[in-house]
Tab-separated table of C-alpha atoms in Angstrom:
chain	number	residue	atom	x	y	z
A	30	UNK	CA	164.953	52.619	0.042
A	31	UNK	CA	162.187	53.894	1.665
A	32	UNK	CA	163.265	58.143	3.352
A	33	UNK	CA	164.166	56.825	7.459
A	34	UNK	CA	166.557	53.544	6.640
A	35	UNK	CA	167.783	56.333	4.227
A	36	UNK	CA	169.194	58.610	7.450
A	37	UNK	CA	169.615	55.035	9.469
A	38	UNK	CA	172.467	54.511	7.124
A	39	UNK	CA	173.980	57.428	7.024
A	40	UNK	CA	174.059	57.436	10.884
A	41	UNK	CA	175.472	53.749	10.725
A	42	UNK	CA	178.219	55.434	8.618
A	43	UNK	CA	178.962	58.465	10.403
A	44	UNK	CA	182.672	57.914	11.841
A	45	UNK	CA	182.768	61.283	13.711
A	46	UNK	CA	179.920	61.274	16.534
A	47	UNK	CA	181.868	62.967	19.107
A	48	UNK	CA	182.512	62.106	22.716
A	49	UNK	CA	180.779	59.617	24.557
A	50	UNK	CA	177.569	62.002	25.774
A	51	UNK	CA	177.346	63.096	23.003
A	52	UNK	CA	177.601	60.090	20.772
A	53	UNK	CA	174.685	58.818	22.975
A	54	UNK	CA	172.577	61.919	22.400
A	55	UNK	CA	173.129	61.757	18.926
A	56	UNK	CA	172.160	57.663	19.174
A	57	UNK	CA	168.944	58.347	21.078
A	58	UNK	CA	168.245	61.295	18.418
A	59	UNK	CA	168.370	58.822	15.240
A	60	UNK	CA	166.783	56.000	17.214
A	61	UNK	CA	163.961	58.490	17.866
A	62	UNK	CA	163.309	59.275	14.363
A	63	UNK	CA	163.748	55.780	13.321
A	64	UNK	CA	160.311	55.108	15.058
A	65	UNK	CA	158.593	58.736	14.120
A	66	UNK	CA	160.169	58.939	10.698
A	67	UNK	CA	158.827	62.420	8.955
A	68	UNK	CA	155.771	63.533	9.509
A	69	UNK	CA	152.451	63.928	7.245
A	70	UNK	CA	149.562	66.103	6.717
A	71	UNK	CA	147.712	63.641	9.300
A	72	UNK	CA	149.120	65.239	11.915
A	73	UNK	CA	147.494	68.301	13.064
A	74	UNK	CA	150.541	70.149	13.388
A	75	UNK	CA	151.660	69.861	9.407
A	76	UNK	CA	148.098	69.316	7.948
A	77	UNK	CA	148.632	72.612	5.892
A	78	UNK	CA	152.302	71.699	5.431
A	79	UNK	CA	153.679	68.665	3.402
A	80	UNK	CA	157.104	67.640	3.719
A	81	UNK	CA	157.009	64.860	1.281
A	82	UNK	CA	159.051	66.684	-0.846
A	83	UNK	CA	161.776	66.715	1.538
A	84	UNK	CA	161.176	63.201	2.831
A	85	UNK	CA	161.344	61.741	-0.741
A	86	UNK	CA	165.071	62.929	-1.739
A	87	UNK	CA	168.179	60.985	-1.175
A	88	UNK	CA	170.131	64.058	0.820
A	89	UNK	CA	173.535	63.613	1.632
A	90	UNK	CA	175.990	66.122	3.264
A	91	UNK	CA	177.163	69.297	1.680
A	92	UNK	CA	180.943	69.168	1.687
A	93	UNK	CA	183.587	71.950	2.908
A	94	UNK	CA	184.234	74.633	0.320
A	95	UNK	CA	186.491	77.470	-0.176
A	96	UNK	CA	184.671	80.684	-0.408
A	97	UNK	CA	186.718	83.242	-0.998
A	98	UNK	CA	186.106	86.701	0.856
A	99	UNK	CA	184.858	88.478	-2.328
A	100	UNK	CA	182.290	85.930	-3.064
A	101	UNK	CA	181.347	86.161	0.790
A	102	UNK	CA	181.043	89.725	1.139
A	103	UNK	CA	178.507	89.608	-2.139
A	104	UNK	CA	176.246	87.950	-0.078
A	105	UNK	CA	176.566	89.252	3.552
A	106	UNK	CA	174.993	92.502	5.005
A	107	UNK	CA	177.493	94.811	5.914
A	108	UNK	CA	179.276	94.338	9.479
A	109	UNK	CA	177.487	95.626	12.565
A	110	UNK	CA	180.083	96.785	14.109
A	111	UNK	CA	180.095	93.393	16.302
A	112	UNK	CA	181.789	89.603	16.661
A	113	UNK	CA	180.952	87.753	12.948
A	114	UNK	CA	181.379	84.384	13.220
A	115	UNK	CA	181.219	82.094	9.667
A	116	UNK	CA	179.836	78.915	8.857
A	117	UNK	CA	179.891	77.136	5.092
A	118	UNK	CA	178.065	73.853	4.321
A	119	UNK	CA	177.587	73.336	8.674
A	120	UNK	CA	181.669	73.953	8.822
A	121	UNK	CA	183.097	76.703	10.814
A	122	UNK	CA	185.452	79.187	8.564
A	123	UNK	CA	187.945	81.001	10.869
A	124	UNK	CA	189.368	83.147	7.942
A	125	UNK	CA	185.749	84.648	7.164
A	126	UNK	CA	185.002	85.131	10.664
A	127	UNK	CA	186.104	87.810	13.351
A	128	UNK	CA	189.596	86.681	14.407
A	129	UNK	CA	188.752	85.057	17.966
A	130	UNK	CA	191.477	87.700	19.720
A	131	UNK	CA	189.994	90.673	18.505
A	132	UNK	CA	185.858	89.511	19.831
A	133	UNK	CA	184.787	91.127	23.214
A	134	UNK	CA	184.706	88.815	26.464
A	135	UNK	CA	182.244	86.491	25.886
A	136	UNK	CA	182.236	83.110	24.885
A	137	UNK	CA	181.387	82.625	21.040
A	138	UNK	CA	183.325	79.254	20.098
A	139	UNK	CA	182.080	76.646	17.398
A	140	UNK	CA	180.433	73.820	19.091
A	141	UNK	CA	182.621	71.249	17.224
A	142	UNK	CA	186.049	72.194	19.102
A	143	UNK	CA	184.543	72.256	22.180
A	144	UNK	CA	183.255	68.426	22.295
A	145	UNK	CA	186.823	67.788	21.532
A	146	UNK	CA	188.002	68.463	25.015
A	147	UNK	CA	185.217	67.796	26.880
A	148	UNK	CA	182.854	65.141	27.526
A	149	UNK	CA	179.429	66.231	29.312
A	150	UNK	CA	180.204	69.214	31.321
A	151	UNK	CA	179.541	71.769	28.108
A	152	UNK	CA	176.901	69.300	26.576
A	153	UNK	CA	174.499	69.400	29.467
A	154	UNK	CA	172.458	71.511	28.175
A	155	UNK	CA	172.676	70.760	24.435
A	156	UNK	CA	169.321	69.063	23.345
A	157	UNK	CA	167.943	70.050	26.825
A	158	UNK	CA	164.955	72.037	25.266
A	159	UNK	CA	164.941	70.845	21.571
A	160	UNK	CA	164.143	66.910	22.090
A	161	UNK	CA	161.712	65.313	19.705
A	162	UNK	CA	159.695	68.151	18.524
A	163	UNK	CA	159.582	69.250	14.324
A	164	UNK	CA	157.756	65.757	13.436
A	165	UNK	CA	161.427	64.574	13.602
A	166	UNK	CA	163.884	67.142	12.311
A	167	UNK	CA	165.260	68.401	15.609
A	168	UNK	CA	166.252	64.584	16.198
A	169	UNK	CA	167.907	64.560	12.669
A	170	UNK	CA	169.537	67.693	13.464
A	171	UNK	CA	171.146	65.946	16.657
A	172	UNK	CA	172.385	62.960	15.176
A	173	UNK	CA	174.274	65.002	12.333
A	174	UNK	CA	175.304	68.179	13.125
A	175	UNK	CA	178.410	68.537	12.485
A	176	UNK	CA	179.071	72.390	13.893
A	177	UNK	CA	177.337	75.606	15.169
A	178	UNK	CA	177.897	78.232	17.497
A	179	UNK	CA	178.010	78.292	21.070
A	180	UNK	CA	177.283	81.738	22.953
A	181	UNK	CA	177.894	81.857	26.493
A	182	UNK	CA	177.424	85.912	28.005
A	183	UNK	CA	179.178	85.395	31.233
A	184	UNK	CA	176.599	86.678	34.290
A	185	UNK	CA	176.355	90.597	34.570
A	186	UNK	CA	177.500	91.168	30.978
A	187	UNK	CA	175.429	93.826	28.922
A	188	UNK	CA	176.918	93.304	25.521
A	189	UNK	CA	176.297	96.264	23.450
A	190	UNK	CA	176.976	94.853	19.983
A	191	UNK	CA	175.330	92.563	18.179
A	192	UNK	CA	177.012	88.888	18.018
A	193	UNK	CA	176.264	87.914	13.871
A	194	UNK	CA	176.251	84.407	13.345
A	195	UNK	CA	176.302	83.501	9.164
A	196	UNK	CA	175.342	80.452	8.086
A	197	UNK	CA	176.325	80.000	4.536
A	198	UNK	CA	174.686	77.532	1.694
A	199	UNK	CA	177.149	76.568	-0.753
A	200	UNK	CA	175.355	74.812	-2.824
A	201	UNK	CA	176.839	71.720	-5.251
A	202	UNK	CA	175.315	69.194	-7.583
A	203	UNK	CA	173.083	66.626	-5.840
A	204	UNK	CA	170.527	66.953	-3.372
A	205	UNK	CA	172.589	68.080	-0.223
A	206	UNK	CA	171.647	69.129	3.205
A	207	UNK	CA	173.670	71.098	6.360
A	208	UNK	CA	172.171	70.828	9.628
A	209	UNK	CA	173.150	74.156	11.682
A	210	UNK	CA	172.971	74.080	15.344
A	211	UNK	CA	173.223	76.904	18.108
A	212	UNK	CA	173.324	77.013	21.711
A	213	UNK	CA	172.961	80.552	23.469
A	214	UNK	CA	172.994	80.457	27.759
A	215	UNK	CA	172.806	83.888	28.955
A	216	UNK	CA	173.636	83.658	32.329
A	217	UNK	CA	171.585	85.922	35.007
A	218	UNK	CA	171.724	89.415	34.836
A	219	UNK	CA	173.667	89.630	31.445
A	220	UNK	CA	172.488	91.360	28.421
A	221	UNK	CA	172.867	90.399	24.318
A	222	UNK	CA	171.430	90.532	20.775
A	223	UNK	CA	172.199	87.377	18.384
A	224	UNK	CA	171.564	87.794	14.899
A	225	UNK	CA	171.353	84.266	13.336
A	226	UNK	CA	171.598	84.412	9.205
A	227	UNK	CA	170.789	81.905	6.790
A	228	UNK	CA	171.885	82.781	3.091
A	229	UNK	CA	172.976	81.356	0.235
A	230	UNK	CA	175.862	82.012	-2.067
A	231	UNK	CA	174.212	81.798	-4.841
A	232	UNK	CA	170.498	82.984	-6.447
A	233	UNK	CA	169.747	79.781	-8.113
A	234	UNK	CA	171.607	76.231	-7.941
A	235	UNK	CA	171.430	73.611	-9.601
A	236	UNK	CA	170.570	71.522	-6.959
A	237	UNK	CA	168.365	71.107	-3.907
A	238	UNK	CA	169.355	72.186	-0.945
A	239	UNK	CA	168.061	71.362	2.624
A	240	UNK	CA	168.918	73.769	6.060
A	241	UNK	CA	167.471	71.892	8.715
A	242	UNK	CA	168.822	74.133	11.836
A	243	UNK	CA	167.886	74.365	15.510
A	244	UNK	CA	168.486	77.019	18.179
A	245	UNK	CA	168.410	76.745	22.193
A	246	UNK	CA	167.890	79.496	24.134
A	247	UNK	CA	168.594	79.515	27.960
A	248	UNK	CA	167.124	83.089	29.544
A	249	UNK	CA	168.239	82.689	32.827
A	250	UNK	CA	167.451	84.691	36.122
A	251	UNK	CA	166.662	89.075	35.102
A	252	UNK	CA	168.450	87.941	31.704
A	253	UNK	CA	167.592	90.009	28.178
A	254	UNK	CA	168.278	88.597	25.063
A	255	UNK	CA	167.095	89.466	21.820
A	256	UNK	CA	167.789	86.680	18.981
A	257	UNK	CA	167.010	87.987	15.694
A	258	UNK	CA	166.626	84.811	12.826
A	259	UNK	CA	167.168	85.985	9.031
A	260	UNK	CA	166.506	83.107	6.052
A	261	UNK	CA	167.353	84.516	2.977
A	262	UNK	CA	168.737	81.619	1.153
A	263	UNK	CA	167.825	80.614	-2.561
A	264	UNK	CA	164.321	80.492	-3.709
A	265	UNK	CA	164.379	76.777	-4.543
A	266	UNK	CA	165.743	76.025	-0.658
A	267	UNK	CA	164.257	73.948	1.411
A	268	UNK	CA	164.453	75.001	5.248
A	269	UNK	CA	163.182	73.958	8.112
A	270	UNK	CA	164.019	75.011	11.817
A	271	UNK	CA	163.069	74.639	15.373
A	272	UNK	CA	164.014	77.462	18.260
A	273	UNK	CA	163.324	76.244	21.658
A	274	UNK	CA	163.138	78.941	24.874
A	275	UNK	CA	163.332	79.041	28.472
A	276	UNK	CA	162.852	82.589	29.920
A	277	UNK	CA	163.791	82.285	33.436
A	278	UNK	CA	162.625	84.704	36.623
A	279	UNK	CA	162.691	88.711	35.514
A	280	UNK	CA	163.920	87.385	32.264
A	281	UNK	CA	163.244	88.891	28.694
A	282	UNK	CA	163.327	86.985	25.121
A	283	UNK	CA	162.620	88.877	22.450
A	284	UNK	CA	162.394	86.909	19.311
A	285	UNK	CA	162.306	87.846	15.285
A	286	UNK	CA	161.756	85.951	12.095
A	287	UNK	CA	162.544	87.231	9.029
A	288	UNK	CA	161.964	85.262	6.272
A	289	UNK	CA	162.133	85.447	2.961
A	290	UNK	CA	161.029	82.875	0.795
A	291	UNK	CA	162.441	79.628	0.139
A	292	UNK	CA	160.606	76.334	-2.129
A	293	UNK	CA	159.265	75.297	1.623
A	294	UNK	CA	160.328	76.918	4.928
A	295	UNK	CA	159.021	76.240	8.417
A	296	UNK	CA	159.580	77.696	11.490
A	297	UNK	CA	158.612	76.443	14.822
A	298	UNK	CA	159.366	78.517	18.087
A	299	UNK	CA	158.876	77.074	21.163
A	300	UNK	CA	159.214	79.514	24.153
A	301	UNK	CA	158.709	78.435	27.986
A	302	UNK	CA	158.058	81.037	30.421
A	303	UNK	CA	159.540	78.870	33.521
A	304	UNK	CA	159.540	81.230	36.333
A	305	UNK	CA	157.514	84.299	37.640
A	306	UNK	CA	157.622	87.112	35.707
A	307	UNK	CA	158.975	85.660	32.763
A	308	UNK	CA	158.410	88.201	29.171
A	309	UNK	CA	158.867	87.105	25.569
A	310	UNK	CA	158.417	88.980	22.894
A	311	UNK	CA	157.733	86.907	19.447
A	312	UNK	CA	157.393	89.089	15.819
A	313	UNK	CA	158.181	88.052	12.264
A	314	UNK	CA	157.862	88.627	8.953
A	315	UNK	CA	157.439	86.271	6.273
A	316	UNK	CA	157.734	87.193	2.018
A	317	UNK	CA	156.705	84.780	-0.249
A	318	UNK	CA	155.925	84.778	-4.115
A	319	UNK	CA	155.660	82.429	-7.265
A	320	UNK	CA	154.538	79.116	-5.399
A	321	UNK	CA	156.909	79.659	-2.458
A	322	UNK	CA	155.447	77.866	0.637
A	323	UNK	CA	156.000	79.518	4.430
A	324	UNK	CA	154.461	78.259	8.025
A	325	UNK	CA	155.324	79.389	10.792
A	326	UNK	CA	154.357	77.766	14.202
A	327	UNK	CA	154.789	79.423	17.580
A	328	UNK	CA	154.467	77.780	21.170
A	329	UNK	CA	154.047	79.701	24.397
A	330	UNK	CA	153.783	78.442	27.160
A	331	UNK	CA	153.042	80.450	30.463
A	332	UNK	CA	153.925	77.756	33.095
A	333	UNK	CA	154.548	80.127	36.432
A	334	UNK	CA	152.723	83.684	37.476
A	335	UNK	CA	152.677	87.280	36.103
A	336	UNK	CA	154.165	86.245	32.727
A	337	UNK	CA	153.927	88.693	29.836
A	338	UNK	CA	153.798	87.398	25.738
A	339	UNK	CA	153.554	89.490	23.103
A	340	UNK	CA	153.116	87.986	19.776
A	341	UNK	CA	152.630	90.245	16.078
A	342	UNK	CA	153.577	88.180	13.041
A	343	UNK	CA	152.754	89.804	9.336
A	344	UNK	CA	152.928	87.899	6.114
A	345	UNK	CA	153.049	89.822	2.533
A	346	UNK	CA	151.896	86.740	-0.266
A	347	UNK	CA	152.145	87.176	-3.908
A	348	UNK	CA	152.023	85.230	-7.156
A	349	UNK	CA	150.253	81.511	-6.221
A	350	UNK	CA	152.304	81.806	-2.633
A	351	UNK	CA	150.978	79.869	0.038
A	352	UNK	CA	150.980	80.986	3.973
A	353	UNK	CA	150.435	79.468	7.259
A	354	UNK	CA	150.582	80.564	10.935
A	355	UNK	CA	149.972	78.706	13.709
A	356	UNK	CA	150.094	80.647	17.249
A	357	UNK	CA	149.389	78.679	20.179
A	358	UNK	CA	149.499	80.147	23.860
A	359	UNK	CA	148.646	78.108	26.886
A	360	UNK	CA	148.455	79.062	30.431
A	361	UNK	CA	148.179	76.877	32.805
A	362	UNK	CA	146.334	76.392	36.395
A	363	UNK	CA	149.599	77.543	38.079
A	364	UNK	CA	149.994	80.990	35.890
A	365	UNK	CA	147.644	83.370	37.301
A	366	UNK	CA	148.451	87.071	36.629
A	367	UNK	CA	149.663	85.894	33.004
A	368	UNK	CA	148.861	88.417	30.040
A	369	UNK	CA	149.057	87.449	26.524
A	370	UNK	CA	148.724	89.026	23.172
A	371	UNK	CA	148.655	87.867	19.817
A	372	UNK	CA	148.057	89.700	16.190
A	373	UNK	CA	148.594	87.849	12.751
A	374	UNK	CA	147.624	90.269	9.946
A	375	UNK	CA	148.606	89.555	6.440
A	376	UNK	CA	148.938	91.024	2.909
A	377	UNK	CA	147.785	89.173	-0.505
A	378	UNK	CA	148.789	91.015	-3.138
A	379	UNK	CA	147.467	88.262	-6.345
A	380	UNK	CA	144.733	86.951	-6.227
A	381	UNK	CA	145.868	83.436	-6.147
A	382	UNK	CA	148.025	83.560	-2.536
A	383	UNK	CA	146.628	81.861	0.026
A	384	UNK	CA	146.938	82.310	3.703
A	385	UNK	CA	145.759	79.920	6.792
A	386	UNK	CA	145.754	81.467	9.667
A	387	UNK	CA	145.226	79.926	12.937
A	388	UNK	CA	145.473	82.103	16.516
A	389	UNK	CA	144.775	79.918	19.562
A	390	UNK	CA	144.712	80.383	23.118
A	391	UNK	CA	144.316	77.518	25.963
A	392	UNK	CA	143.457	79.092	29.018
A	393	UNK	CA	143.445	76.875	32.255
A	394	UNK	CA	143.797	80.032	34.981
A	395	UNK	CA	141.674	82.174	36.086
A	396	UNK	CA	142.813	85.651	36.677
A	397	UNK	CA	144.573	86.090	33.474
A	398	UNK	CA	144.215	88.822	30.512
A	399	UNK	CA	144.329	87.273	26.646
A	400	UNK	CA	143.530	88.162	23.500
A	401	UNK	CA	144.316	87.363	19.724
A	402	UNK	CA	143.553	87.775	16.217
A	403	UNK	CA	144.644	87.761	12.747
A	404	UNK	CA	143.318	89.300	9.224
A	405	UNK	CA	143.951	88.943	5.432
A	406	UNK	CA	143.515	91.553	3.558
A	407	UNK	CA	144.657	93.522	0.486
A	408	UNK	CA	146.849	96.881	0.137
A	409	UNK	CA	144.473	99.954	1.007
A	410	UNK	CA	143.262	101.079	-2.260
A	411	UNK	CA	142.334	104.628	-0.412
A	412	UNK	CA	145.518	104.969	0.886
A	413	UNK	CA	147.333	104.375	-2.898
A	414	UNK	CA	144.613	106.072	-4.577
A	415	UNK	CA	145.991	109.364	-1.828
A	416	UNK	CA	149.409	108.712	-2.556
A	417	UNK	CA	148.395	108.685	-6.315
A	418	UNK	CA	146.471	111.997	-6.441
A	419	UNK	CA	149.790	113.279	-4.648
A	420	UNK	CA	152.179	112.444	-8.017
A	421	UNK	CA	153.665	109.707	-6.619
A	422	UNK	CA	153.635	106.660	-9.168
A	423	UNK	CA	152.235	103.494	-8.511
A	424	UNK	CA	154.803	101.593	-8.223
A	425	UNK	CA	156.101	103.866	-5.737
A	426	UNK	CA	153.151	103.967	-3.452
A	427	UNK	CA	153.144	100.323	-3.306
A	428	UNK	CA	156.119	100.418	-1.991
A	429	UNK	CA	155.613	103.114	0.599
A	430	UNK	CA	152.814	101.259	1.398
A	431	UNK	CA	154.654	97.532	1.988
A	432	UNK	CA	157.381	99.657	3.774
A	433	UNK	CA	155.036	101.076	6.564
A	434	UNK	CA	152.969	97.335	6.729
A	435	UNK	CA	156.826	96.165	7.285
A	436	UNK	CA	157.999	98.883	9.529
A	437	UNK	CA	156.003	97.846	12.530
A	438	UNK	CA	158.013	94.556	12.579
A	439	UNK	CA	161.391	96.154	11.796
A	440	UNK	CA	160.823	99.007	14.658
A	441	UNK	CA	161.139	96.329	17.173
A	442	UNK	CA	164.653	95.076	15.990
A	443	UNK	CA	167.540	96.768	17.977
A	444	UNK	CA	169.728	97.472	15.053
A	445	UNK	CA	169.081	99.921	13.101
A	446	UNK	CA	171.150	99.143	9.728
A	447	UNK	CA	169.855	95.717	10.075
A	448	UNK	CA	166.222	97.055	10.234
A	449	UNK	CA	166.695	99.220	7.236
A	450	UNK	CA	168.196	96.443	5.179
A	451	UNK	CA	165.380	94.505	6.085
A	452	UNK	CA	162.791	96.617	4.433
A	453	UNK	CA	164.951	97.209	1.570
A	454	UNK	CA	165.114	93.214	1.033
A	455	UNK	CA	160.930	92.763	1.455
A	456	UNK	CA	160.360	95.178	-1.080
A	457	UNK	CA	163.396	94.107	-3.877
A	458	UNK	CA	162.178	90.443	-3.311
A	459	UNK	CA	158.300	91.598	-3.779
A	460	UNK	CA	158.251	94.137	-6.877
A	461	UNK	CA	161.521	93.038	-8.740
A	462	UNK	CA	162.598	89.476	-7.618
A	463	UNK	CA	166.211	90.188	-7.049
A	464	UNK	CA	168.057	91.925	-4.468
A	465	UNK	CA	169.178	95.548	-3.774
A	466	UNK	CA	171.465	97.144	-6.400
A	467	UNK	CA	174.626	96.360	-3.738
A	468	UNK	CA	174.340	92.968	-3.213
A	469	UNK	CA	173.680	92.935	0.304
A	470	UNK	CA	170.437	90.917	0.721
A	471	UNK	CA	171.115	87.770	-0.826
């Protein structure tokens, strides 16, 4: 059976499509892929990234599991003092997650109960931004997702705390796939952080997993959010996402990527500056060894006057890892006063990583201020040989080194802890290939 009649008849199965708006989304969604089907290095887009290897398998759903607290709190980073909210396998866990009494006034409710009520008005803007973009795995995220997490800040909130959503892989035997989905709409004038996180339960399983997840963002009117995405799952993972932006009037996205090596993992962000004065913010970080394969792809699009995009994404690359980013920002006829920036610099630390790096900029305006660029380069051997001649073992100045190359991405994040766990994680997965001594990076 060739990979798209595959997901054709797992649709025609599917008993539980929701109401009828949604049931039609989800319809259009699978019809959609039925004619795109996966994509392949012939397209521009993926021609340093093959997905065969994901096309070829015979996924089928990862099934509900108990996970007991213990086992959970191996793998989670310690609460931020703020809402948690749990999902295993795509399912939403209420006993792992902050009981829904104790969160602070704003709406954090798993997507699944809501389409039980209602039909259209809270599904409006579900699929809104993410249509047919990811050569086909935002429309196979449509037609089967089976949960996520819906934030709603009410307008004129400034939430303090961080909102932590945890998306768990619980692997089984098989070739098994989850399909997370997330819808954040922060209404005008409020204020949040969302930290989205991606791990697995365990280091190795013993078989392949897919994460195939997608994230909407609605900025509206003089809103600020700041979504932070962590992937830390299993080196033999497969995952692929899509987050898809619009920054409204006044508005400000800030946006970080933290990844962490899986088998193949690609990112695409997709950010719209829709109204004057729009500001996004994009930085990541991506760690990769052994023959680990990471892309990441980033859209901006500067559609209305005085917009401001700032854009820094590193990449450390060891063993035989391969790299790719793709930054594209276009401003069109329309955006005049725009001013974008973008950096990609990058670390190889073997001689057999491999990075593709590819900054571009479409300017259609006139009046506008842009620049980019990107290197690859190697740890300064000055700087070690310094740290050297000042007793500090090698080992040791490597990682000071890593940690200040890291640092300049972590500085941005508004949580401390989290930023400091962060660094901790690049350099354990780097030097040692396992994860700090208490468990918390998994």
């Amino acid at each position: 059976m060739n990979p798209v009649a595959h997901w054709q008849d797992r649709f025609a199965g599917t008993a539980e499509r929701g109401p009828g708006s949604l049931a039609a989304l989800r319809r259009k969604a699978i019809d959609r892929f039925a004619e795109t089907g996966f994509p392949t290095t012939r397209i521009e887009e993926w021609r340093y990234t093959n997905p065969a290897a994901i096309a070829k398998l015979g996924w089928q759903p990862a099934t509900p599991v108990e996970v007991e607290r213990e086992a959970f709190e191996r793998v989670a980073f310690p609460v931020f003092a703020c809402s948690v909210v749990v999902f295993v396998n795509g399912h939403y866990v209420e006993a792992l997650s902050t009981p829904p009494g104790l969160r602070p006034r704003l709406g954090v409710t798993p997507l699944a109960g809501e389409f039980v009520d209602a039909d259209g008005a809270r599904t409006e803007r579900l699929g809104s931004l993410a249509g047919a973009a990811e050569g086909g795995f935002a429309d196979l995220n449509t037609a089967f997702f089976r949960d996520g997490a819906h934030v709603r800040i009410p307008q004129g909130e400034i939430h303090e705390e961080p909102i932590h959503l945890v998306f768990v892989n619980a692997p089984g035997a098989g070739a098994t796939d989850s399909h997370p989905r997330v819808l954040i709409e922060a209404e005008p004038g409020s204020r949040a952080t969302v930290i989205e996180d991606h791990v697995s339960l365990a280091r190795t399983s013993a078989g392949e997993t897919l994460t195939n997840a997608i994230t909407e963002i609605h900025a509206d009117d003089g809103a600020r959010v700041e979504w932070i995405k962590v992937q830390r799952e299993h080196p033999g993972a497969f995952h692929v996402s899509g987050m898809h932006a619009r920054v409204g009037r006044d508005a400000r996205l800030s946006c970080h990527t933290l990844a962490f090596g899986t088998a193949l993992t690609r990112n695409d962000l997709r950010v719209t500056l829709a109204e004057p004065g729009a500001e996004c913010d994009l930085s990541g970080l991506f760690v990769a060894g052994g023959e680990q394969h990471v892309d990441n792809h980033t859209w901006i699009d500067h559609a209305k006057p005085h917009g401001t995009s700032r854009e820094l994404y590193k990449g450390i690359l060891d063993g035989r890892a391969r790299g790719v980013f793709n930054g594209r920002v276009v401003v069109r006829p329309d955006a005049q006063k725009s001013n974008a920036q973008q950096q990609n610099p990058n670390l190889l630390l073997s001689r057999d990583a491999e990075m593709s790096t590819q900054p571009q900029l479409e300017i259609r305006a006139d009046d506008v201020r842009c620049t980019h660029g990107s290197t690859i380069g190697q740890l300064d051997e000055t700087a070690l040989f310094y740290l050297r001649s000042r007793g500090i073992p090698r080992d040791e100045a490597r990682q000071l080194l890593m940690r200040g190359f890291v640092s300049e991405i972590t500085r941005g994040l508004s949580v401390p802890a989290l930023a400091e766990r962060i660094e901790d994680l690049a350099v354990e997965r780097l030097e040692t290939g396992r994860e700090p001594a208490d468990g918390s990076g998994a």
